[in-house]
Every structure is written in C-alpha cells, then in structure tokens.
C-alpha cells in the first residue's frame, strides 16, 4: 500500500505542478479533502500501523461525502478531483484513475464495474453494473455507462456511446461517425 500512496502523491503533485516531497504530501493532506479521503482509504487497507495513522485522516474525512467501498481495489496514481458526492464501488480500478464530483461507480443488475488504467470519469457520470471499462477511456460529464466500453474511447450521452477513438494514448482522438 505504501507504493500506491507514493504513486498517488507523485501523480497529484505533477497535476498540481509541485515536487512530490513530504512537505507537499502534508500540504495535500491539509488542503484537499479528496486527497485526504484517498489516503484514509489506503491506510484502511494496511496492517495495524496503517490503522494507527488513520487518526490523522479519519476524523476529518468522516463527514466528507465521498464513499469508497472497502472491497474496491484502486491501483496507484489516483486523482479524486473535487470528488464530493461521489460513490466508488468497483471490483477493481486501474492505475491513474481520475474522477470528478457527483460520480457514481456502482452496483446494478447483480454486478459492479471493472475499470482499466488511465480512465477519466467526468462530473455527474454514472458507471453501473457488471461492465468493463477499457484502458485510456474518457467518460463525459453526465454520461450513463451500462455497457462495456472499449479501450481508447471517449463516451458521452445517456446511454453512453463512443464518439471518439484512437489506437494508443500517444495518438490524437478521431471522431466516430455517430449516424
């Protein structure tokens, strides 16, 4: 779990144009409730000493309206940006997950999602049910994902549909004919 905390710090620091130092880690803990909640989630997965260190995060995250289920596995490099009113309940979430506020990732029709690496879920979106989200996916604001999403896709709408694709993360996005 220490590895994931370090990856979270490095990615959040890069995102905020800071160096990932202990001082920046403490600054993020004090300044950003979403980061504090992420670290609290990480510490809850650790042995006894992780539980002891939760004393620095748990009281201040108790009333923050961000819920991550204990059975969800989140790989390192996560950014929870303004993740107020957000519920995260998934089988697994890959590296470099980025989620905004008012997002629901959760249970429907007997299952929960599996989310790949480098996925961004924008504000108000819902990813529900036994669906698989591939790697390098952007889920647009207020989209409702109820079917699998292939890797290297941008999805929008209710229900969500693919509007852009690419072959790899290094390529530009190309629009999909939506007719």
Coordinates of N, CA, C and O in Angstrom, one line a residue:
X1 N 0.8 -1.2 0.0 CA 0.0 0.0 0.0 C 0.9 1.3 0.0 O 0.4 2.3 -0.5
X2 N 2.1 1.2 0.6 CA 2.9 2.3 0.6 C 3.3 2.8 -0.9 O 3.4 3.9 -1.2
X3 N 3.4 1.8 -1.8 CA 3.7 2.0 -3.2 C 2.5 2.8 -3.8 O 2.8 3.8 -4.5
X4 N 1.3 2.5 -3.5 CA 0.2 3.2 -4.1 C 0.1 4.6 -3.5 O -0.2 5.5 -4.3
X5 N 0.4 4.8 -2.3 CA 0.4 6.1 -1.7 C 1.4 7.0 -2.4 O 1.2 8.2 -2.7
X6 N 2.6 6.4 -2.6 CA 3.6 7.2 -3.3 C 3.2 7.5 -4.7 O 3.4 8.7 -5.2
X7 N 2.6 6.6 -5.4 CA 2.1 6.8 -6.8 C 1.0 7.9 -6.8 O 1.0 8.8 -7.7
X8 N 0.1 7.9 -5.8 CA -0.9 8.9 -5.7 C -0.2 10.3 -5.5 O -0.6 11.3 -6.1
X9 N 0.7 10.4 -4.6 CA 1.4 11.6 -4.3 C 2.1 12.1 -5.6 O 2.0 13.3 -5.9
X10 N 2.8 11.3 -6.2 CA 3.6 11.7 -7.4 C 2.6 12.2 -8.5 O 2.8 13.3 -9.1
X11 N 1.5 11.5 -8.7 CA 0.6 11.9 -9.8 C -0.2 13.2 -9.4 O -0.3 14.1 -10.2
X12 N -0.6 13.3 -8.1 CA -1.3 14.5 -7.7 C -0.3 15.7 -7.7 O -0.7 16.8 -8.0
X13 N 0.9 15.5 -7.3 CA 1.9 16.6 -7.3 C 2.2 17.1 -8.7 O 2.2 18.3 -9.0
X14 N 2.3 16.2 -9.6 CA 2.6 16.5 -11.0 C 1.4 17.3 -11.6 O 1.5 18.3 -12.3
X15 N 0.2 16.8 -11.2 CA -1.1 17.5 -11.7 C -1.1 18.9 -11.2 O -1.6 19.8 -11.8
X16 N -0.6 19.2 -9.9 CA -0.6 20.5 -9.3 C 0.7 21.2 -9.6 O 0.9 22.3 -8.9
X17 N 1.5 20.7 -10.4 CA 2.8 21.3 -10.7 C 3.7 21.5 -9.5 O 4.3 22.6 -9.3
X18 N 3.8 20.5 -8.7 CA 4.6 20.5 -7.5 C 5.6 19.4 -7.5 O 5.4 18.4 -8.2
X19 N 6.6 19.4 -6.7 CA 7.5 18.3 -6.5 C 6.9 17.4 -5.4 O 6.4 17.9 -4.4
X20 N 7.0 16.1 -5.6 CA 6.4 15.2 -4.7 C 7.3 14.9 -3.4 O 8.0 13.9 -3.3
X21 N 7.2 15.9 -2.5 CA 8.0 15.8 -1.3 C 7.1 15.5 -0.1 O 5.9 15.6 -0.2
X22 N 7.7 15.2 1.0 CA 7.0 15.0 2.2 C 6.2 16.2 2.6 O 5.0 16.2 3.0
X23 N 6.8 17.4 2.4 CA 6.1 18.7 2.7 C 4.8 18.8 1.9 O 3.8 19.2 2.3
X24 N 4.9 18.5 0.6 CA 3.8 18.6 -0.3 C 2.7 17.6 0.1 O 1.5 17.8 0.0
X25 N 3.2 16.4 0.5 CA 2.2 15.3 1.0 C 1.4 15.9 2.1 O 0.2 15.8 2.1
X26 N 2.1 16.5 3.1 CA 1.4 17.1 4.2 C 0.5 18.2 3.8 O -0.6 18.4 4.3
X27 N 0.9 19.1 2.9 CA 0.1 20.2 2.4 C -1.1 19.6 1.7 O -2.2 20.1 2.0
X28 N -1.0 18.6 0.9 CA -2.2 18.0 0.2 C -3.1 17.4 1.3 O -4.4 17.5 1.1
X29 N -2.6 16.8 2.3 CA -3.5 16.2 3.4 C -4.3 17.3 4.1 O -5.4 17.1 4.4
X30 N -3.6 18.4 4.3 CA -4.3 19.5 5.0 C -5.3 20.3 4.1 O -6.3 20.7 4.5
X31 N -4.9 20.4 2.8 CA -5.6 21.3 1.9 C -6.7 20.7 1.1 O -7.7 21.3 0.8
X32 N -6.6 19.4 0.7 CA -7.5 18.8 -0.2 C -8.2 17.6 0.5 O -7.7 16.5 0.7
X33 N -9.5 17.8 0.8 CA -10.3 16.7 1.4 C -10.3 15.4 0.6 O -10.3 14.3 1.2
X34 N -10.4 15.5 -0.7 CA -10.4 14.3 -1.6 C -9.1 13.5 -1.5 O -9.2 12.3 -1.4
X35 N -8.0 14.2 -1.4 CA -6.7 13.5 -1.2 C -6.7 12.9 0.1 O -6.2 11.7 0.3
X36 N -7.1 13.6 1.1 CA -7.1 13.0 2.5 C -8.0 11.8 2.5 O -7.6 10.8 3.2
X37 N -9.2 11.8 1.9 CA -10.0 10.6 1.8 C -9.4 9.5 1.1 O -9.5 8.3 1.5
X38 N -8.6 9.7 0.0 CA -7.9 8.7 -0.7 C -6.8 8.1 0.2 O -6.7 6.8 0.3
X39 N -6.1 8.9 0.9 CA -5.1 8.4 1.8 C -5.7 7.6 3.0 O -5.2 6.5 3.4
X40 N -6.9 8.0 3.5 CA -7.6 7.3 4.5 C -8.0 5.9 4.0 O -7.9 4.9 4.7
X41 N -8.5 5.9 2.7 CA -8.8 4.6 2.1 C -7.6 3.7 2.0 O -7.7 2.5 2.4
X42 N -6.5 4.3 1.6 CA -5.2 3.5 1.5 C -4.8 2.9 2.9 O -4.4 1.8 3.0
X43 N -4.8 3.8 3.9 CA -4.4 3.4 5.2 C -5.4 2.3 5.8 O -4.9 1.4 6.5
X44 N -6.6 2.4 5.4 CA -7.6 1.4 5.9 C -7.3 0.0 5.4 O -7.7 -1.0 6.0
X45 N -6.5 -0.1 4.3 CA -6.1 -1.4 3.7 C -4.8 -1.9 4.3 O -4.5 -3.1 4.0
X46 N -4.2 -1.1 5.1 CA -2.9 -1.6 5.7 C -3.0 -2.3 7.0 O -4.1 -2.4 7.5
X47 N -1.9 -2.8 7.4 CA -1.9 -3.6 8.7 C -2.2 -2.6 9.9 O -2.6 -1.5 9.7
X48 N -1.9 -3.1 11.0 CA -2.2 -2.3 12.3 C -1.6 -0.9 12.2 O -2.3 0.1 12.6
X49 N -0.4 -0.7 11.7 CA 0.2 0.6 11.7 C -0.6 1.6 10.8 O -0.7 2.8 11.0
X50 N -1.1 1.0 9.7 CA -2.0 1.9 8.8 C -3.2 2.4 9.6 O -3.6 3.6 9.5
X51 N -3.8 1.5 10.4 CA -4.9 1.9 11.2 C -4.6 3.0 12.2 O -5.3 3.9 12.5
X52 N -3.4 2.9 12.8 CA -2.9 3.9 13.7 C -2.8 5.2 13.1 O -3.2 6.3 13.6
X53 N -2.2 5.3 11.8 CA -2.0 6.5 11.1 C -3.3 7.1 10.6 O -3.4 8.3 10.3
X54 N -4.4 6.3 10.6 CA -5.7 6.9 10.2 C -6.2 8.0 11.1 O -7.1 8.7 10.8
X55 N -5.7 8.0 12.3 CA -6.1 9.0 13.3 C -5.8 10.4 12.7 O -6.5 11.4 13.0
X56 N -4.9 10.6 11.7 CA -4.6 11.8 11.1 C -5.6 12.2 9.9 O -5.6 13.3 9.5
X57 N -6.3 11.1 9.4 CA -7.2 11.4 8.3 C -8.6 11.1 8.6 O -9.5 11.8 8.1
X58 N -8.9 10.1 9.4 CA -10.3 9.7 9.5 C -11.2 10.7 10.1 O -12.3 10.9 9.5
X59 N -10.9 11.4 11.2 CA -11.8 12.4 11.8 C -12.2 13.5 10.8 O -13.4 13.9 10.8
X60 N -11.3 13.9 10.0 CA -11.6 15.0 9.1 C -12.2 14.5 7.8 O -12.7 15.3 7.0
X61 N -12.3 13.2 7.5 CA -13.0 12.7 6.3 C -14.3 12.1 6.7 O -15.0 11.7 5.8
X62 N -14.6 12.0 7.9 CA -15.8 11.3 8.3 C -17.1 11.9 7.7 O -18.0 11.2 7.2
X63 N -17.2 13.2 7.6 CA -18.3 13.9 7.0 C -18.2 14.4 5.6 O -19.0 15.0 5.1
X64 N -17.0 14.0 5.0 CA -16.8 14.4 3.6 C -17.6 13.4 2.7 O -17.4 12.2 2.9
X65 N -18.4 13.8 1.9 CA -19.4 13.0 1.2 C -18.7 12.3 0.0 O -19.0 12.6 -1.2
X66 N -17.7 11.5 0.2 CA -17.1 10.6 -0.8 C -17.0 9.2 -0.2 O -16.4 9.0 0.9
X67 N -17.6 8.3 -0.9 CA -17.6 6.9 -0.3 C -16.9 6.0 -1.3 O -17.2 5.9 -2.4
X68 N -15.9 5.3 -0.7 CA -15.2 4.2 -1.4 C -15.4 2.9 -0.7 O -15.1 2.8 0.5
X69 N -16.0 1.9 -1.3 CA -16.3 0.7 -0.6 C -15.0 0.0 -0.3 O -14.0 0.1 -1.0
X70 N -15.0 -0.7 0.8 CA -13.8 -1.4 1.3 C -13.3 -2.5 0.4 O -12.2 -2.9 0.4
X71 N -14.2 -3.1 -0.4 CA -13.8 -4.2 -1.3 C -13.3 -3.7 -2.7 O -12.9 -4.5 -3.5
X72 N -13.4 -2.4 -2.9 CA -12.8 -1.8 -4.2 C -11.3 -1.8 -4.1 O -10.7 -1.4 -3.1
X73 N -10.7 -2.2 -5.2 CA -9.2 -2.2 -5.3 C -8.9 -1.1 -6.3 O -9.2 -1.2 -7.4
X74 N -8.2 -0.1 -5.8 CA -7.8 1.1 -6.6 C -6.2 1.0 -6.7 O -5.5 1.1 -5.7
X75 N -5.7 1.0 -8.0 CA -4.3 1.0 -8.2 C -3.8 2.4 -7.9 O -4.5 3.4 -7.8
X76 N -2.5 2.6 -7.9 CA -1.8 3.8 -7.6 C -2.0 4.9 -8.7 O -2.4 4.6 -9.8
X77 N -1.8 6.1 -8.3 CA -1.9 7.2 -9.2 C -3.2 7.8 -9.3 O -3.6 8.5 -10.3
X78 N -4.1 7.6 -8.3 CA -5.5 8.1 -8.4 C -5.6 9.6 -8.1 O -4.9 10.1 -7.2
X79 N -6.4 10.3 -8.8 CA -6.7 11.7 -8.5 C -8.3 11.7 -8.3 O -9.0 11.4 -9.2
X80 N -8.7 12.2 -7.2 CA -10.1 12.4 -6.9 C -10.3 13.9 -6.8 O -10.1 14.5 -5.8
X81 N -10.6 14.5 -7.9 CA -10.7 15.9 -8.1 C -12.1 16.4 -7.7 O -13.1 16.1 -8.3
X82 N -12.2 17.2 -6.6 CA -13.4 17.8 -6.1 C -14.4 16.6 -6.0 O -15.6 16.8 -6.3
X83 N -14.0 15.5 -5.5 CA -14.9 14.3 -5.5 C -16.0 14.3 -4.5 O -16.2 13.3 -3.8
X84 N -16.6 15.4 -4.3 CA -17.8 15.5 -3.4 C -19.0 14.8 -4.0 O -19.2 14.8 -5.2
X85 N -19.8 14.1 -3.1 CA -21.0 13.4 -3.6 C -20.6 12.3 -4.6 O -21.3 12.2 -5.6
X86 N -19.5 11.6 -4.4 CA -19.1 10.6 -5.3 C -19.1 9.2 -4.5 O -18.7 9.1 -3.4
X87 N -19.5 8.2 -5.3 CA -19.6 6.8 -4.7 C -18.7 6.0 -5.7 O -18.9 6.0 -6.9
X88 N -17.8 5.2 -5.1 CA -16.9 4.4 -5.9 C -17.1 2.9 -5.3 O -16.6 2.7 -4.2
X89 N -17.7 2.1 -6.1 CA -17.8 0.7 -5.7 C -17.6 -0.1 -7.0 O -18.4 -0.2 -7.9
X90 N -16.3 -0.7 -7.1 CA -15.9 -1.4 -8.3 C -15.1 -2.7 -7.9 O -14.6 -2.7 -6.8
X91 N -15.1 -3.6 -8.8 CA -14.2 -4.8 -8.5 C -12.8 -4.4 -8.4 O -12.0 -4.7 -7.5
X92 N -12.4 -3.6 -9.4 CA -11.0 -3.1 -9.5 C -11.0 -1.8 -10.4 O -11.8 -1.7 -11.3
X93 N -10.0 -1.0 -10.0 CA -9.8 0.3 -10.8 C -8.3 0.3 -11.1 O -7.5 0.2 -10.2
X94 N -7.9 0.5 -12.3 CA -6.5 0.5 -12.7 C -5.8 1.8 -12.3 O -6.3 2.7 -11.7
X95 N -4.5 1.8 -12.8 CA -3.6 3.0 -12.5 C -4.1 4.3 -13.1 O -4.8 4.2 -14.1
X96 N -3.8 5.4 -12.5 CA -4.0 6.7 -13.0 C -5.5 7.0 -13.2 O -5.9 7.6 -14.2
X97 N -6.3 6.6 -12.3 CA -7.8 6.8 -12.3 C -8.0 8.3 -11.9 O -7.4 8.8 -11.0
X98 N -8.8 9.0 -12.7 CA -9.1 10.4 -12.4 C -10.6 10.6 -12.4 O -11.3 10.3 -13.4
X99 N -11.2 11.0 -11.2 CA -12.6 11.1 -11.1 C -13.0 12.5 -10.6 O -12.3 13.1 -9.8
X100 N -14.1 13.0 -11.1 CA -14.6 14.3 -10.7 C -15.8 14.2 -9.7 O -16.0 13.1 -9.2
X101 N -16.5 15.2 -9.4 CA -17.6 15.2 -8.4 C -18.9 14.7 -9.0 O -19.1 14.6 -10.2
X102 N -19.7 14.2 -8.0 CA -21.1 13.7 -8.3 C -21.1 12.5 -9.2 O -21.9 12.3 -10.1
X103 N -20.0 11.7 -9.1 CA -19.9 10.5 -9.9 C -20.4 9.3 -9.1 O -20.1 9.2 -7.9
X104 N -21.0 8.3 -9.8 CA -21.4 7.1 -9.2 C -20.8 5.9 -10.0 O -21.0 5.8 -11.2
X105 N -20.0 5.2 -9.4 CA -19.4 3.9 -9.9 C -20.0 2.9 -9.0 O -19.6 2.8 -7.8
X106 N -20.9 2.0 -9.5 CA -21.5 1.1 -8.6 C -22.3 0.0 -9.1 O -22.3 -0.3 -10.3
X107 N -23.0 -0.6 -8.2 CA -23.8 -1.9 -8.4 C -25.1 -1.6 -9.1 O -25.8 -0.6 -8.9
X108 N -25.3 -2.6 -10.1 CA -26.6 -2.6 -10.7 C -26.7 -4.0 -11.4 O -25.7 -4.5 -11.9
X109 N -27.9 -4.6 -11.4 CA -28.2 -5.8 -12.1 C -27.2 -6.9 -11.7 O -26.7 -7.7 -12.5
X110 N -26.8 -7.0 -10.4 CA -26.0 -8.1 -9.9 C -24.5 -7.9 -10.0 O -23.8 -8.9 -9.8
X111 N -24.0 -6.8 -10.4 CA -22.6 -6.6 -10.5 C -22.1 -5.2 -10.4 O -22.8 -4.3 -10.3
X112 N -20.7 -5.1 -10.3 CA -20.1 -3.8 -10.2 C -19.0 -3.7 -11.3 O -18.6 -4.8 -11.8
X113 N -18.6 -2.5 -11.7 CA -17.7 -2.4 -12.8 C -16.3 -2.8 -12.6 O -15.8 -2.9 -11.4
X114 N -15.5 -3.1 -13.6 CA -14.1 -3.3 -13.7 C -13.6 -2.1 -14.5 O -14.0 -2.0 -15.7
X115 N -12.7 -1.3 -14.0 CA -12.2 -0.1 -14.7 C -10.7 -0.3 -15.0 O -9.9 -0.6 -14.1
X116 N -10.3 0.0 -16.2 CA -8.9 -0.2 -16.6 C -8.0 1.0 -16.2 O -8.4 1.9 -15.4
X117 N -6.8 1.0 -16.8 CA -5.8 2.1 -16.5 C -6.1 3.4 -17.3 O -6.7 3.3 -18.4
X118 N -5.7 4.5 -16.7 CA -5.8 5.8 -17.4 C -7.2 6.1 -17.8 O -7.5 6.6 -18.9
X119 N -8.2 6.0 -16.9 CA -9.6 6.3 -17.1 C -9.9 7.6 -16.4 O -9.6 7.8 -15.2
X120 N -10.7 8.5 -17.1 CA -11.2 9.7 -16.5 C -12.7 9.6 -16.6 O -13.3 9.3 -17.6
X121 N -13.3 9.9 -15.4 CA -14.8 9.9 -15.3 C -15.1 11.3 -14.9 O -14.8 11.8 -13.8
X122 N -15.8 12.0 -15.8 CA -16.2 13.5 -15.6 C -17.4 13.6 -14.7 O -18.1 12.7 -14.4
X123 N -17.6 14.8 -14.3 CA -18.7 15.2 -13.3 C -20.0 14.6 -13.7 O -20.5 14.7 -14.9
X124 N -20.7 14.1 -12.7 CA -22.1 13.6 -12.9 C -22.3 12.3 -13.6 O -23.4 11.9 -13.7
X125 N -21.2 11.7 -14.0 CA -21.3 10.4 -14.8 C -21.7 9.3 -13.9 O -21.4 9.3 -12.7
X126 N -22.3 8.2 -14.5 CA -22.6 7.0 -13.8 C -22.0 5.8 -14.6 O -22.2 5.8 -15.8
X127 N -21.3 4.9 -13.9 CA -20.9 3.7 -14.5 C -21.4 2.6 -13.6 O -21.0 2.4 -12.4
X128 N -22.4 1.9 -14.0 CA -23.1 1.0 -13.2 C -23.3 -0.4 -13.8 O -23.4 -0.5 -15.0
X129 N -23.3 -1.4 -12.9 CA -23.5 -2.8 -13.4 C -22.2 -3.5 -13.6 O -21.1 -3.0 -13.5
X130 N -22.3 -4.7 -14.1 CA -21.2 -5.6 -14.4 C -20.7 -5.2 -15.8 O -20.9 -6.0 -16.8
X131 N -20.0 -4.1 -15.9 CA -19.4 -3.6 -17.1 C -17.9 -3.5 -17.0 O -17.4 -3.4 -15.9
X132 N -17.2 -3.6 -18.1 CA -15.8 -3.4 -18.2 C -15.5 -2.2 -19.0 O -15.9 -2.0 -20.1
X133 N -14.7 -1.3 -18.3 CA -14.2 -0.1 -19.0 C -12.7 -0.3 -19.3 O -11.9 -0.6 -18.5
X134 N -12.4 -0.2 -20.6 CA -11.0 -0.5 -21.1 C -10.1 0.6 -20.6 O -10.4 1.5 -19.9
X135 N -8.8 0.4 -21.1 CA -7.8 1.4 -20.7 C -7.9 2.6 -21.6 O -8.4 2.6 -22.7
X136 N -7.4 3.8 -21.1 CA -7.4 5.0 -21.8 C -8.8 5.4 -22.3 O -9.1 5.6 -23.5
X137 N -9.7 5.5 -21.3 CA -11.1 5.9 -21.7 C -11.5 7.2 -20.9 O -11.1 7.4 -19.8
X138 N -12.2 8.0 -21.6 CA -12.8 9.3 -21.0 C -14.3 9.1 -21.1 O -14.9 8.9 -22.1
X139 N -14.9 9.2 -19.9 CA -16.4 9.2 -19.8 C -16.8 10.6 -19.5 O -16.5 11.2 -18.5
X140 N -17.6 11.1 -20.5 CA -18.0 12.5 -20.4 C -19.0 12.8 -19.3 O -19.6 11.9 -18.7
X141 N -19.1 14.1 -19.0 CA -20.0 14.6 -18.0 C -21.4 14.1 -18.2 O -22.0 14.1 -19.3
X142 N -22.0 13.6 -17.1 CA -23.4 13.1 -17.0 C -23.7 11.9 -17.9 O -24.9 11.6 -18.1
X143 N -22.7 11.3 -18.4 CA -22.9 10.0 -19.2 C -23.4 8.9 -18.3 O -23.0 8.9 -17.1
X144 N -24.1 8.0 -18.9 CA -24.6 6.8 -18.1 C -24.1 5.6 -18.8 O -24.5 5.3 -19.9
X145 N -23.1 4.9 -18.2 CA -22.5 3.8 -18.9 C -23.1 2.5 -18.3 O -23.0 2.2 -17.1
X146 N -23.8 1.7 -19.2 CA -24.4 0.5 -18.8 C -23.9 -0.7 -19.6 O -24.4 -1.8 -19.4
X147 N -23.0 -0.4 -20.6 CA -22.4 -1.4 -21.4 C -20.9 -1.3 -21.4 O -20.4 -0.2 -21.1
X148 N -20.2 -2.4 -21.8 CA -18.7 -2.3 -21.8 C -18.3 -1.2 -22.8 O -18.9 -0.9 -23.8
X149 N -17.1 -0.6 -22.4 CA -16.5 0.5 -23.2 C -15.1 0.0 -23.6 O -14.3 -0.4 -22.8
X150 N -14.9 0.0 -25.0 CA -13.5 -0.5 -25.4 C -12.4 0.5 -25.1 O -12.7 1.7 -24.9
X151 N -11.2 0.0 -25.0 CA -10.1 0.8 -24.7 C -9.9 2.0 -25.8 O -10.4 1.8 -26.9
X152 N -9.3 3.0 -25.4 CA -9.0 4.2 -26.3 C -10.3 4.8 -26.8 O -10.4 5.0 -28.0
X153 N -11.2 5.1 -26.0 CA -12.5 5.6 -26.4 C -12.9 6.8 -25.5 O -12.6 6.9 -24.4
X154 N -13.7 7.7 -26.1 CA -14.4 8.7 -25.4 C -15.9 8.4 -25.5 O -16.4 8.2 -26.7
X155 N -16.6 8.4 -24.4 CA -18.1 8.1 -24.4 C -18.8 9.2 -23.8 O -18.4 9.8 -22.8
X156 N -20.0 9.5 -24.4 CA -20.9 10.5 -23.8 C -22.3 10.1 -24.0 O -22.6 9.2 -24.8
X157 N -23.2 10.8 -23.3 CA -24.7 10.5 -23.5 C -25.3 9.6 -22.6 O -24.7 9.0 -21.7
X158 N -26.7 9.5 -22.7 CA -27.5 8.6 -22.0 C -28.3 7.8 -22.9 O -29.2 8.3 -23.6
X159 N -28.1 6.5 -23.1 CA -26.9 5.8 -22.6 C -25.7 6.1 -23.3 O -25.7 6.6 -24.4
X160 N -24.5 5.9 -22.7 CA -23.3 6.3 -23.2 C -23.0 5.6 -24.6 O -23.3 4.5 -24.7
X161 N -22.4 6.4 -25.5 CA -22.0 5.8 -26.8 C -20.6 6.4 -27.1 O -20.2 7.5 -26.7
X162 N -19.8 5.7 -27.9 CA -18.5 6.1 -28.3 C -18.6 7.2 -29.3 O -19.3 7.0 -30.3
X163 N -17.9 8.3 -29.1 CA -17.9 9.4 -30.0 C -16.5 9.7 -30.6 O -16.3 10.3 -31.6
X164 N -15.4 9.2 -29.9 CA -14.1 9.4 -30.3 C -13.3 8.1 -30.0 O -13.5 7.5 -29.0
X165 N -12.3 7.8 -30.8 CA -11.4 6.7 -30.6 C -10.0 7.1 -31.0 O -9.8 8.1 -31.7
X166 N -9.0 6.2 -30.6 CA -7.7 6.3 -31.1 C -7.0 4.9 -30.9 O -7.6 4.1 -30.1
X167 N -5.9 4.7 -31.5 CA -5.2 3.4 -31.4 C -4.4 3.3 -30.2 O -4.1 2.2 -29.7
X168 N -3.8 4.4 -29.7 CA -3.0 4.4 -28.5 C -3.0 5.7 -27.8 O -3.5 6.7 -28.4
X169 N -2.5 5.8 -26.6 CA -2.5 7.1 -25.9 C -1.7 8.2 -26.5 O -1.9 9.3 -26.2
X170 N -0.8 7.8 -27.4 CA 0.1 8.8 -28.0 C -0.5 9.4 -29.2 O 0.0 10.4 -29.7
X171 N -1.6 8.9 -29.7 CA -2.3 9.4 -30.9 C -3.3 10.5 -30.5 O -3.8 10.6 -29.4
X172 N -3.8 11.2 -31.5 CA -4.8 12.2 -31.4 C -6.2 11.4 -31.5 O -6.3 10.4 -32.0
X173 N -7.2 12.0 -30.8 CA -8.5 11.5 -30.9 C -9.2 11.7 -32.3 O -9.0 12.7 -32.9
X174 N -9.9 10.7 -32.8 CA -10.6 10.8 -34.0 C -12.1 10.6 -33.8 O -12.5 9.6 -33.1
X175 N -12.9 11.5 -34.4 CA -14.4 11.4 -34.2 C -14.9 10.1 -34.9 O -14.4 9.7 -35.9
X176 N -15.9 9.5 -34.2 CA -16.6 8.4 -34.8 C -17.9 8.8 -35.5 O -18.6 9.7 -34.9
X177 N -18.2 8.3 -36.6 CA -19.4 8.6 -37.3 C -20.6 8.2 -36.4 O -20.8 7.0 -36.2
X178 N -21.4 9.2 -35.9 CA -22.4 8.9 -35.0 C -23.8 8.7 -35.6 O -24.8 8.7 -35.0
X179 N -23.9 8.5 -36.9 CA -25.2 8.4 -37.6 C -25.6 7.0 -37.6 O -25.1 6.0 -37.8

